[in-house]
Structure formats: C-alpha cells, structure tokens
Amino acid sequence: MLGTALAQLRHGLSLVFGSRVRIADFERIVASILATRAEFGGIGDLAAFRGRALDQDARRPIDERRLRRVMRAAYDNTVFYRQHLDRAGLRPEDITLSTMDTLPVTPKEALRDLPEAFVDQRVRPWYRAETTGTTGAPTAVWFSRYEADLFSAMTAVSLLIDFDLGTDDVVQLNLSSRAVFGIHCVLNATAMVGATANSVGLVAPEVALARLSGSAPLAGRRPRPTLLSTYPSYLGLLVSTAERLGHDAGDFGLRTIMCGGEILTDGLRRRAERLFGATVVETYGMTEISPGGAQVCAARHLHLNPEQGITEVLDRTGTRPAEPGELGVLTFTPVHPYRETTLLLRLFSGDVVRPLTGLDCDLAALPATTRVLGKLQHLREIEGRVVTPREILEVVEDDPDAVLPSRFATVETSDGLVLHLLADRDGVAERTHERALAAGLPLAGVVAHTELATMPATQPVRADLRELRFADTAAPRTEFAR
Ligand SMILES: [Zn+2]
C-alpha cells in the first residue's frame, strides 16, 4: 500500500506545476510509514521506489514544461537572467530541451558575485545559505521558508526509506556549524520522524568520538548515536583518532554513516566500516541545488535524480554534452516546485564526472555517471593524460597506514609528475608509488613528508574548518568565574 502511495507521490509531484507541493502530504507519508512500521515491524522494500522513475520518453514533455516555466520566470523576474539572455540574443521561449545548448552556462562565480541577482523578485526570501567554501570563496544561495520546509520533509522521507530511521534512533551531525540551512533541514526531518539528534559540529575528534561511544540513557532511545552524518575528511580524522585511542567496533552503536561533500575513497570507506562496524553510505548534494541531489548505488555509480531538476553533463568547456566515458561537468537547472527563490539555469558546478551508459544496477532506470572525480580546477594534465584528484586519492587512501585525512600535492618536474604526501610510517611512499603505477597513473615519484610544513601547498579539507571550545584553546583564564 505504502509503495503505491509513494509511487503515486513521485509521479504526482512530477505533474504538479501550477502550485507548490503541500508539505502536509509529505508529513502524511512520514506518519503512515511510521504507523506501518509500528504495526508490522518493517516497511518492506520501499527503497526500490527511489530508483523507479518515469522513463526518458515519458519524462520529456514534463521536463519541457518545467524548463519553459523556469526560463520564463528567470527572464521576467531575475536581474541576472534578463541580462544573460539579452546578451546572448535569446528569448526565453527559444530555449527548449533540444536547444538548451544555445544558452551559455552559468558560472559559479556569477552566483558568488551577486546572489541577489538570481532571486525571483516575486518570492519572499527567508534564509541566505552560504556554502563552506573549501574550494574557493563561499557562495550564497537564498531560500524561502517553503523551500526549507519542503527540503525538511523530503529529508524525513529519505531518512525513513533509505536509512530506515526509527524513533529510537540517535542522529549525530559532525558538519560545519556554518552549514546552518542543511543542519536545520536535517534536524527538522529527525523531529518529523521522532528520532533524537545532536549537532556536534567539527569539534576536536576526541570530543566527537566521546559522543559516539558514550552512553546517554533516555527512555525509548538507543544509548549511543546510530546514524552519523559527516564529510569524508572529518570521517578520516575520526578514524585515525579512534585507531590511535585503541577503539574498535564494540565501542560504538553506529549502524550507518552518511558521508558526502568531498571525495569518499574506497580505502577510507573500508577502514571506517571496519573500525565503526557501520555501513558508509555516500551522498551527493550541493547547497546550490538543494533539495536536488544524486544517489550512489551499490555498484558505486552516481545516479542523477530527474525529479528536482534538469541535469546535464557537459564537456569541460561547458559548450556541448560530454560523450559517455568522457570527462564532463555536472550542470544543473533546478525546477519548480522544488525551487522558487534562487533561480539557476545550467549552473556549471565544476564537479567532474564521466557519463555512464548501459548499466545493469538497481538504479539503472536513472541517468548515471561515475562518482565525482574532483573539481574542474584540480585536474592535472601530464603527458597528454588527465589525472583526476579521485585517482590520486584512491591510490593514497588504499593504504592501511595512510594518514587520515590524507594530505597530498602534485608537482610537475622535469622528470614528470611527483606526488608529495604526508606519511608517518615507513614504506608508505614506496607502496603508494607501486599502486599508482599499477593503476596506470603516470607518476614519476612519490615523496613522503612527516610534517605539513615541508610539503608543497595542499588543498584545504572540510575537517580543517575546526570549531574550537574554550577547553581546546590556550586562552588565558580569568581568576574569577562570572
Ligand atoms: Zn548504478
């Protein structure tokens, strides 16, 4: 019964254009899933419904209408797109699915420079969400109260269906406390489900581990956190700290670790799953396209959800679709009823992937790419071959002794590309070089460093957005407490 309801919901939402989605509908779905679980002890195979979607042909006329609507709204009601289309000599009605490539992409810098120029002037904005900006200056995105409520409700349904979250579950968030919008929506979602939650932030890893392993007895709740949401680099920091402190899986009550926002390697995943005794689930999202996103299937493809917008994979210049297997960039056009405030047409995200075809996985009905291979500006070209950050990270973190979060830099020398990495054990550099060559990475050498100070500049990671407490700082204490 519930399965049918969800399928109808999914189909229904695709067809809703004249009005907003009713948040109450989502709340009813959440309530009925909870009721079913309470009565039957489970909700069956609802996860399958997330992979089912209208096929390409059935979706096309719907996408055509959604595109027409967002084009018209963007041209009539935003400062940026009025100028953008005028400059390109285009009228909004010129742009259809088949002529989309005549519209120049929207670079992220344009949104960064003046986010208010993208706001639909008919909508009442509520919250200015800022990205954490580890790969450049932070970008701001305005949202309405409706969008926040919708995002919360959709997250609640996802927590129930994809993560089997129950009222006895305890959610721990180790996300940057500046990511308030996302945290607000997840906390709202846990409230809808009836679970408990704790936003711990990017604090010292010892503090986060104490929360994960310490008991907090409350009636009807698990004593320790059961679901953790964090970034790969912070997960790496937790793993290495827990290993150093002698923790093992018996110390934790985690069932699932949701991890996204950076590249998650197979090596880190394995090490985290072994240490915490939990399943690591990779997620893909971006403030700019919320609540849109993508799912990583069991076969580790990235599947693009067609419900919340029109997603293209363009070549690296952003001028034509990338061919299957070719390096391309995820490009997003969020649509109504999921997006009403910050309108974005063909946002060129900078996230590099390769389109995949002919797949045979549980989400094969959805368009797919590889997982994100890195940011466009971090690709390196050596001897005519492009090297992606993921290729390097996979090789680096595939070592059981790899320092986590890993730190690396590549330097072009007269001999070729040399990888510098932080290592605190002997043999890591040699093994990393062997794995790199076996993986076909054209590395001339690997240099190990025992401290960051001697290394060439490395990329910052989100785990660097450390949040301090008074106990962590050496600030002088006053004689008398107030
Ligand atoms: Zn797949």
Coordinates of C-alpha atoms and ligand atoms in Angstrom, one line a residue:
M1 CA 0.0 0.0 0.0
L2 CA 2.7 2.4 1.0
G3 CA 4.7 1.5 -2.0
T4 CA 1.8 2.5 -4.2
A5 CA 1.4 5.7 -2.3
L6 CA 5.0 6.7 -2.8
A7 CA 5.0 5.8 -6.4
Q8 CA 1.9 8.0 -6.9
L9 CA 3.5 10.7 -4.9
R10 CA 6.6 10.6 -7.1
H11 CA 4.5 10.6 -10.2
G12 CA 2.2 13.3 -8.8
L13 CA 5.0 15.6 -8.0
S14 CA 6.3 15.4 -11.5
L15 CA 3.0 16.6 -12.7
V16 CA 2.5 19.5 -10.3
F17 CA 3.3 22.7 -12.0
G18 CA 0.6 25.1 -11.1
S19 CA 1.1 25.0 -7.3
R20 CA 3.6 24.3 -4.7
V21 CA 3.9 20.8 -3.1
R22 CA 1.9 20.5 0.0
I23 CA 4.2 19.9 2.9
A24 CA 1.3 18.2 4.7
D25 CA 1.3 15.5 2.0
F26 CA 4.9 14.6 2.9
E27 CA 4.0 14.7 6.6
R28 CA 1.2 12.2 6.0
I29 CA 3.6 9.9 4.2
V30 CA 6.0 10.1 7.1
A31 CA 3.2 9.4 9.5
S32 CA 1.9 6.4 7.5
I33 CA 5.4 4.9 7.2
L34 CA 5.9 5.2 10.9
A35 CA 2.4 3.6 11.5
T36 CA 3.1 0.8 9.2
R37 CA 6.4 0.1 10.8
A38 CA 4.9 0.2 14.3
E39 CA 2.3 -2.4 13.2
F40 CA 4.3 -4.7 11.0
G41 CA 7.8 -4.1 12.4
G42 CA 9.2 -3.0 9.0
I43 CA 8.3 -1.1 5.9
G44 CA 9.3 -3.7 3.2
D45 CA 11.2 -2.8 0.1
L46 CA 10.3 0.8 -0.2
A47 CA 13.9 1.7 -1.2
A48 CA 13.2 0.3 -4.6
F49 CA 10.8 3.1 -5.3
R50 CA 13.6 5.7 -5.2
G51 CA 15.1 4.0 -8.2
R52 CA 11.9 3.9 -10.2
A53 CA 11.1 6.9 -12.3
L54 CA 9.3 7.8 -15.4
D55 CA 11.3 6.6 -18.4
Q56 CA 13.1 9.1 -20.6
D57 CA 10.3 9.4 -23.2
A58 CA 7.5 9.9 -20.6
R59 CA 9.6 12.5 -18.8
R60 CA 10.4 14.6 -21.8
P61 CA 7.2 16.6 -22.2
I62 CA 7.2 17.2 -18.4
D63 CA 10.8 18.4 -18.4
E64 CA 9.9 20.6 -21.5
R65 CA 7.2 22.3 -19.5
R66 CA 9.3 22.7 -16.4
L67 CA 12.1 24.2 -18.5
R68 CA 9.7 26.6 -20.2
R69 CA 8.4 27.7 -16.8
V70 CA 11.8 28.3 -15.2
M71 CA 13.1 30.1 -18.3
R72 CA 10.2 32.5 -18.3
A73 CA 10.4 33.1 -14.5
A74 CA 14.2 33.6 -14.7
Y75 CA 13.9 36.1 -17.6
D76 CA 11.0 38.0 -16.2
N77 CA 11.9 38.1 -12.5
T78 CA 15.7 37.9 -12.0
V79 CA 18.2 40.6 -12.8
F80 CA 20.9 38.2 -13.9
Y81 CA 19.0 36.2 -16.4
R82 CA 17.3 39.2 -18.0
Q83 CA 20.8 40.4 -18.9
H84 CA 22.2 36.9 -19.6
L85 CA 19.6 36.1 -22.2
D86 CA 19.6 39.6 -23.7
R87 CA 23.4 39.5 -24.1
A88 CA 23.1 36.1 -25.8
G89 CA 20.4 37.5 -28.1
L90 CA 17.9 34.9 -26.8
R91 CA 14.3 35.0 -25.8
P92 CA 13.1 32.6 -23.0
E93 CA 10.8 30.8 -25.5
D94 CA 13.8 30.0 -27.7
I95 CA 15.2 27.5 -25.1
T96 CA 13.8 24.0 -25.2
L97 CA 15.4 20.7 -24.2
S98 CA 16.8 20.3 -27.7
T99 CA 18.1 23.9 -27.9
M100 CA 19.4 24.2 -24.4
D101 CA 23.0 24.2 -25.5
T102 CA 22.4 27.7 -27.1
L103 CA 22.1 29.1 -23.7
P104 CA 25.5 29.9 -22.2
V105 CA 26.1 28.1 -18.9
T106 CA 26.0 30.0 -15.6
P107 CA 29.4 30.0 -14.0
K108 CA 29.5 29.6 -10.2
E109 CA 31.4 32.8 -9.9
A110 CA 28.4 34.8 -11.2
L111 CA 26.3 33.4 -8.3
R112 CA 29.1 34.1 -5.9
D113 CA 29.4 37.7 -7.0
L114 CA 25.8 38.7 -6.6
P115 CA 23.4 36.0 -5.3
E116 CA 20.6 38.5 -5.0
A117 CA 20.6 38.9 -8.8
F118 CA 19.3 35.3 -9.1
V119 CA 16.4 35.8 -6.7
D120 CA 12.9 35.7 -8.2
Q121 CA 11.6 39.1 -7.3
R122 CA 8.0 37.7 -6.7
V123 CA 9.2 35.3 -3.9
R124 CA 9.8 36.3 -0.3
P125 CA 13.3 35.1 0.6
W126 CA 13.9 33.8 4.1
Y127 CA 17.4 32.4 4.6
R128 CA 20.7 33.2 2.9
A129 CA 22.6 29.9 3.0
E130 CA 26.3 30.1 2.5
T131 CA 28.5 27.2 1.3
T132 CA 31.5 26.3 3.3
G133 CA 33.8 27.3 0.5
T134 CA 36.8 25.0 0.9
T135 CA 37.4 25.2 -2.8
G136 CA 37.1 29.0 -3.1
A137 CA 35.2 31.9 -1.7
P138 CA 31.8 30.9 -0.2
T139 CA 28.7 31.1 -2.4
A140 CA 25.4 32.3 -1.0
V141 CA 22.0 30.9 -2.0
W142 CA 18.7 32.4 -0.9
F143 CA 15.8 30.1 0.1
S144 CA 12.2 30.7 1.1
R145 CA 10.5 29.2 4.1
Y146 CA 8.6 26.9 1.8
E147 CA 11.8 25.5 0.3
A148 CA 13.2 24.9 3.8
D149 CA 10.0 23.1 4.8
L150 CA 10.0 21.0 1.6
F151 CA 13.6 20.1 2.0
S152 CA 13.0 19.0 5.6
A153 CA 10.0 16.9 4.6
M154 CA 11.9 15.3 1.7
T155 CA 14.8 14.5 4.0
A156 CA 12.4 12.9 6.5
V157 CA 11.0 10.6 3.8
S158 CA 14.6 9.8 2.7
L159 CA 15.7 9.1 6.3
L160 CA 12.8 6.7 6.7
I161 CA 13.1 4.9 3.4
D162 CA 16.8 5.0 2.6
F163 CA 18.1 4.8 6.1
D164 CA 15.3 3.0 8.0
L165 CA 15.5 5.7 10.7
G166 CA 13.2 4.9 13.7
T167 CA 12.0 6.8 16.7
D168 CA 14.7 5.0 18.8
D169 CA 17.5 6.3 16.6
V170 CA 20.0 8.9 17.6
V171 CA 21.5 11.1 14.8
Q172 CA 24.8 12.8 15.3
L173 CA 25.8 15.5 12.9
N174 CA 29.5 16.4 12.5
L175 CA 29.0 19.0 9.9
S176 CA 30.3 22.6 9.8
S177 CA 28.1 24.6 12.1
R178 CA 28.1 27.2 9.3
A179 CA 26.1 24.8 7.2
V180 CA 23.0 26.0 9.1
F181 CA 20.5 25.6 6.4
G182 CA 21.3 21.9 5.8
I183 CA 21.5 21.2 9.5
H184 CA 18.2 23.0 10.1
C185 CA 16.5 20.8 7.5
V186 CA 18.0 17.5 8.9
L187 CA 17.0 18.5 12.4
N188 CA 13.5 19.2 11.3
A189 CA 13.4 15.9 9.5
T190 CA 14.5 14.0 12.6
A191 CA 11.8 15.8 14.5
M192 CA 9.2 14.7 11.9
V193 CA 10.4 11.1 12.3
G194 CA 10.5 11.3 16.1
A195 CA 14.2 10.5 16.4
T196 CA 16.7 12.3 18.5
A197 CA 19.5 14.4 17.1
N198 CA 22.7 16.2 18.1
S199 CA 24.6 18.7 16.0
V200 CA 28.1 18.4 17.4
G201 CA 30.0 20.4 14.7
L202 CA 33.5 19.9 13.5
V203 CA 34.9 19.8 17.0
A204 CA 38.1 18.1 18.2
P205 CA 37.8 14.4 17.0
E206 CA 38.2 13.2 20.6
V207 CA 35.1 15.1 21.6
A208 CA 33.1 13.7 18.7
L209 CA 34.3 10.1 19.5
A210 CA 33.3 10.5 23.1
R211 CA 29.8 11.4 22.0
L212 CA 29.7 8.4 19.6
S213 CA 30.9 5.9 22.2
G214 CA 29.5 7.4 25.4
S215 CA 26.1 6.3 26.8
A216 CA 23.2 8.8 27.1
P217 CA 20.4 6.7 28.6
L218 CA 16.9 8.1 27.6
A219 CA 13.7 6.0 27.7
G220 CA 12.9 4.6 24.3
R221 CA 16.2 5.6 22.7
R222 CA 19.3 3.8 21.8
P223 CA 22.0 4.8 24.3
R224 CA 24.6 5.8 21.6
P225 CA 24.3 7.5 18.2
T226 CA 23.1 5.2 15.5
L227 CA 23.5 7.4 12.4
L228 CA 26.4 9.8 11.8
S229 CA 26.4 12.4 9.1
T230 CA 29.8 14.0 8.2
Y231 CA 32.3 14.8 5.5
P232 CA 34.9 12.3 4.2
S233 CA 37.9 14.3 5.6
Y234 CA 36.3 14.5 9.1
L235 CA 35.5 10.8 8.9
G236 CA 39.1 10.2 8.2
L237 CA 40.1 12.3 11.2
L238 CA 37.7 10.3 13.4
V239 CA 39.1 7.0 12.0
S240 CA 42.7 7.9 12.6
T241 CA 42.0 9.3 16.1
A242 CA 39.9 6.3 17.1
E243 CA 42.6 3.9 15.9
R244 CA 45.2 5.8 17.9
L245 CA 42.9 5.7 21.0
G246 CA 42.5 1.9 20.6
H247 CA 38.8 2.0 19.8
D248 CA 37.1 -0.8 18.0
A249 CA 33.6 -1.5 16.7
G250 CA 32.4 -2.7 20.1
D251 CA 32.8 0.8 21.4
F252 CA 30.2 2.3 19.1
G253 CA 26.5 1.9 18.3
L254 CA 26.6 3.2 14.8
R255 CA 24.6 1.5 12.1
T256 CA 25.0 4.0 9.2
I257 CA 27.5 6.7 8.3
M258 CA 26.2 9.2 5.7
C259 CA 29.2 10.8 4.0
G260 CA 29.4 13.5 1.3
G261 CA 30.6 16.9 0.3
E262 CA 34.1 15.7 -0.7
I263 CA 35.6 12.6 -2.4
L264 CA 35.0 9.5 -0.5
T265 CA 37.5 6.8 -1.4
D266 CA 37.0 3.0 -1.2
G267 CA 40.1 2.8 1.1
L268 CA 38.6 5.3 3.6
R269 CA 35.2 3.6 3.4
R270 CA 36.7 0.2 4.2
R271 CA 38.7 1.5 7.0
A272 CA 35.7 3.4 8.5
E273 CA 33.4 0.4 8.1
R274 CA 35.8 -1.9 9.9
L275 CA 36.5 0.5 12.7
F276 CA 32.9 1.6 13.4
G277 CA 31.2 -1.6 12.4
A278 CA 28.8 0.5 10.4
T279 CA 27.8 0.9 6.7
V280 CA 29.2 4.0 5.0
V281 CA 26.6 5.5 2.6
E282 CA 28.0 8.0 0.1
T283 CA 25.7 11.0 -0.6
Y284 CA 25.9 13.8 -3.2
G285 CA 24.3 17.2 -2.7
M286 CA 25.2 20.9 -3.0
T287 CA 23.6 23.9 -1.4
E288 CA 23.1 25.5 -4.8
I289 CA 20.8 22.6 -6.0
S290 CA 19.1 21.7 -2.7
P291 CA 16.9 19.7 -2.3
G292 CA 18.1 18.1 -5.5
G293 CA 21.0 15.7 -5.4
A294 CA 22.1 12.3 -6.6
Q295 CA 22.4 8.9 -5.2
V296 CA 25.3 6.5 -5.2
C297 CA 24.2 2.9 -5.9
A298 CA 25.7 -0.3 -4.6
A299 CA 27.8 -0.5 -7.8
R300 CA 29.2 2.9 -6.9
H301 CA 27.7 4.9 -9.8
L302 CA 26.3 8.3 -9.2
H303 CA 22.6 8.4 -10.3
L304 CA 21.0 11.7 -11.1
N305 CA 17.6 12.3 -9.7
P306 CA 15.4 13.7 -12.5
E307 CA 12.6 14.9 -10.2
Q308 CA 14.2 18.0 -8.8
G309 CA 15.7 19.5 -11.9
I310 CA 17.3 19.0 -15.3
T311 CA 20.8 17.7 -15.1
E312 CA 23.3 17.8 -17.9
V313 CA 26.9 16.5 -18.2
L314 CA 28.7 19.0 -20.4
D315 CA 32.3 18.8 -21.7
R316 CA 34.9 20.7 -19.8
T317 CA 34.4 23.9 -21.7
G318 CA 30.6 23.8 -21.0
T319 CA 29.6 24.1 -24.6
R320 CA 28.4 20.6 -25.6
P321 CA 27.2 17.4 -23.9
A322 CA 30.0 15.1 -22.7
E323 CA 30.2 11.8 -24.5
P324 CA 29.9 8.6 -22.5
G325 CA 33.2 7.9 -20.8
E326 CA 34.5 11.4 -21.5
L327 CA 35.4 13.8 -18.6
G328 CA 32.4 16.2 -18.1
V329 CA 31.0 18.6 -15.6
L330 CA 27.7 18.3 -13.8
T331 CA 25.4 21.1 -14.8
F332 CA 22.1 21.8 -13.0
T333 CA 18.8 23.5 -13.7
P334 CA 16.6 23.2 -10.5
V335 CA 12.9 23.5 -11.3
H336 CA 9.6 24.2 -9.7
P337 CA 8.0 23.1 -7.4
Y338 CA 11.3 22.3 -5.7
R339 CA 12.9 25.6 -6.4
E340 CA 11.3 29.1 -6.4
T341 CA 13.7 31.6 -4.9
T342 CA 17.2 31.4 -6.3
L343 CA 16.7 30.5 -10.0
L344 CA 19.6 28.9 -11.7
L345 CA 19.8 27.9 -15.4
R346 CA 22.6 25.5 -16.4
L347 CA 24.7 26.1 -13.3
F348 CA 28.2 24.8 -14.2
S349 CA 29.1 23.1 -11.0
G350 CA 32.7 22.3 -11.6
D351 CA 32.2 18.8 -10.3
V352 CA 33.9 16.4 -12.8
V353 CA 32.4 13.0 -13.7
R354 CA 32.2 10.7 -16.7
P355 CA 28.8 9.8 -18.1
L356 CA 28.0 6.1 -18.0
T357 CA 25.6 4.1 -20.2
G358 CA 24.4 0.5 -20.5
L359 CA 24.4 -0.2 -16.7
D360 CA 22.8 -3.1 -15.0
C361 CA 22.4 -2.0 -11.4
D362 CA 19.4 -1.5 -9.1
L363 CA 19.1 2.2 -10.2
A364 CA 19.7 1.6 -13.9
A365 CA 16.5 3.5 -14.7
L366 CA 18.1 6.7 -13.7
P367 CA 20.8 8.5 -15.7
A368 CA 24.2 7.8 -14.3
T369 CA 27.8 9.0 -14.2
T370 CA 30.9 7.9 -12.3
R371 CA 31.1 9.3 -8.8
V372 CA 32.6 12.8 -8.6
L373 CA 36.3 12.7 -9.7
G374 CA 37.2 16.1 -8.4
K375 CA 36.8 19.8 -9.1
L376 CA 37.5 21.0 -12.6
Q377 CA 40.2 23.4 -11.4
H378 CA 42.1 20.5 -9.8
L379 CA 42.6 18.3 -12.9
R380 CA 46.2 17.9 -13.9
E381 CA 47.3 17.1 -17.4
I382 CA 50.5 15.1 -17.8
E383 CA 51.9 13.5 -20.9
G384 CA 48.6 14.1 -22.6
R385 CA 46.7 12.2 -19.9
V386 CA 44.4 13.9 -17.4
V387 CA 44.9 13.0 -13.8
T388 CA 41.9 13.5 -11.5
P389 CA 42.0 14.1 -7.8
R390 CA 40.0 10.9 -7.2
E391 CA 42.5 8.8 -9.0
I392 CA 45.3 10.1 -6.7
L393 CA 43.2 9.9 -3.5
E394 CA 42.1 6.4 -4.2
V395 CA 45.7 5.3 -4.5
V396 CA 46.8 7.2 -1.4
E397 CA 44.0 6.1 0.9
D398 CA 44.1 2.5 -0.3
D399 CA 47.0 2.0 2.2
P400 CA 46.1 0.7 5.7
D401 CA 48.7 3.1 7.1
A402 CA 47.7 6.2 5.1
V403 CA 47.5 9.3 7.3
L404 CA 43.8 10.5 7.5
P405 CA 42.6 12.9 6.4
S406 CA 45.1 12.5 3.7
R407 CA 47.2 15.4 2.5
F408 CA 48.8 15.5 -0.9
A409 CA 50.2 17.8 -3.6
T410 CA 51.3 17.1 -7.1
V411 CA 54.3 18.9 -8.6
E412 CA 55.3 18.9 -12.2
T413 CA 59.1 18.4 -12.5
S414 CA 61.4 17.8 -15.5
D415 CA 61.0 14.0 -14.7
G416 CA 57.2 14.2 -14.7
L417 CA 54.5 14.4 -12.1
V418 CA 55.7 13.9 -8.5
L419 CA 53.3 13.2 -5.7
H420 CA 54.1 14.6 -2.2
L421 CA 52.1 13.1 0.7
L422 CA 52.0 13.2 4.5
A423 CA 53.0 9.8 5.9
D424 CA 54.0 8.7 9.4
R425 CA 55.1 5.1 8.7
D426 CA 57.9 3.7 6.6
G427 CA 57.1 2.1 3.3
V428 CA 54.0 4.2 2.5
A429 CA 55.7 6.2 -0.3
E430 CA 57.0 3.1 -2.0
R431 CA 53.7 1.2 -1.7
T432 CA 51.8 4.3 -2.9
H433 CA 54.0 4.6 -6.0
E434 CA 53.6 0.9 -6.8
R435 CA 49.8 1.2 -6.6
A436 CA 49.9 4.3 -8.7
L437 CA 51.8 2.7 -11.5
A438 CA 49.6 -0.4 -11.3
A439 CA 46.6 1.9 -11.7
G440 CA 48.1 3.5 -14.7
L441 CA 48.9 6.8 -13.1
P442 CA 51.9 8.5 -14.7
L443 CA 53.7 9.4 -11.5
A444 CA 57.5 9.9 -11.7
G445 CA 57.9 9.6 -8.0
V446 CA 56.3 9.8 -4.5
V447 CA 57.8 11.8 -1.7
A448 CA 56.8 11.2 1.9
H449 CA 56.8 14.0 4.4
T450 CA 56.4 13.7 8.2
E451 CA 55.0 17.2 8.6
L452 CA 52.9 19.6 6.6
A453 CA 55.4 22.4 6.9
T454 CA 57.9 20.7 4.5
M455 CA 55.2 19.9 1.9
P456 CA 54.2 22.0 -1.2
A457 CA 50.8 23.7 -0.6
T458 CA 48.0 21.2 -0.2
Q459 CA 44.2 21.6 -0.8
P460 CA 42.3 22.5 2.4
V461 CA 39.7 19.9 3.5
R462 CA 36.5 20.4 5.4
A463 CA 38.0 18.8 8.5
D464 CA 40.1 22.0 8.6
L465 CA 37.0 24.1 9.5
R466 CA 37.7 23.1 13.1
E467 CA 35.4 24.5 15.7
L468 CA 37.1 25.3 19.0
R469 CA 35.8 25.2 22.5
F470 CA 37.4 27.1 25.4
A471 CA 38.9 23.8 26.6
D472 CA 40.7 23.4 23.3
T473 CA 42.4 26.8 23.3
A474 CA 45.3 28.1 25.3
A475 CA 43.4 31.3 26.0
P476 CA 44.3 32.7 29.5
R477 CA 41.6 32.1 32.1
T478 CA 40.4 34.9 34.3
E479 CA 40.9 34.5 38.0
F480 CA 37.2 34.6 38.9
A481 CA 34.4 32.9 37.0
R482 CA 31.5 35.1 36.3
Ligands
ZN1 ZN 24.2 2.1 -10.5

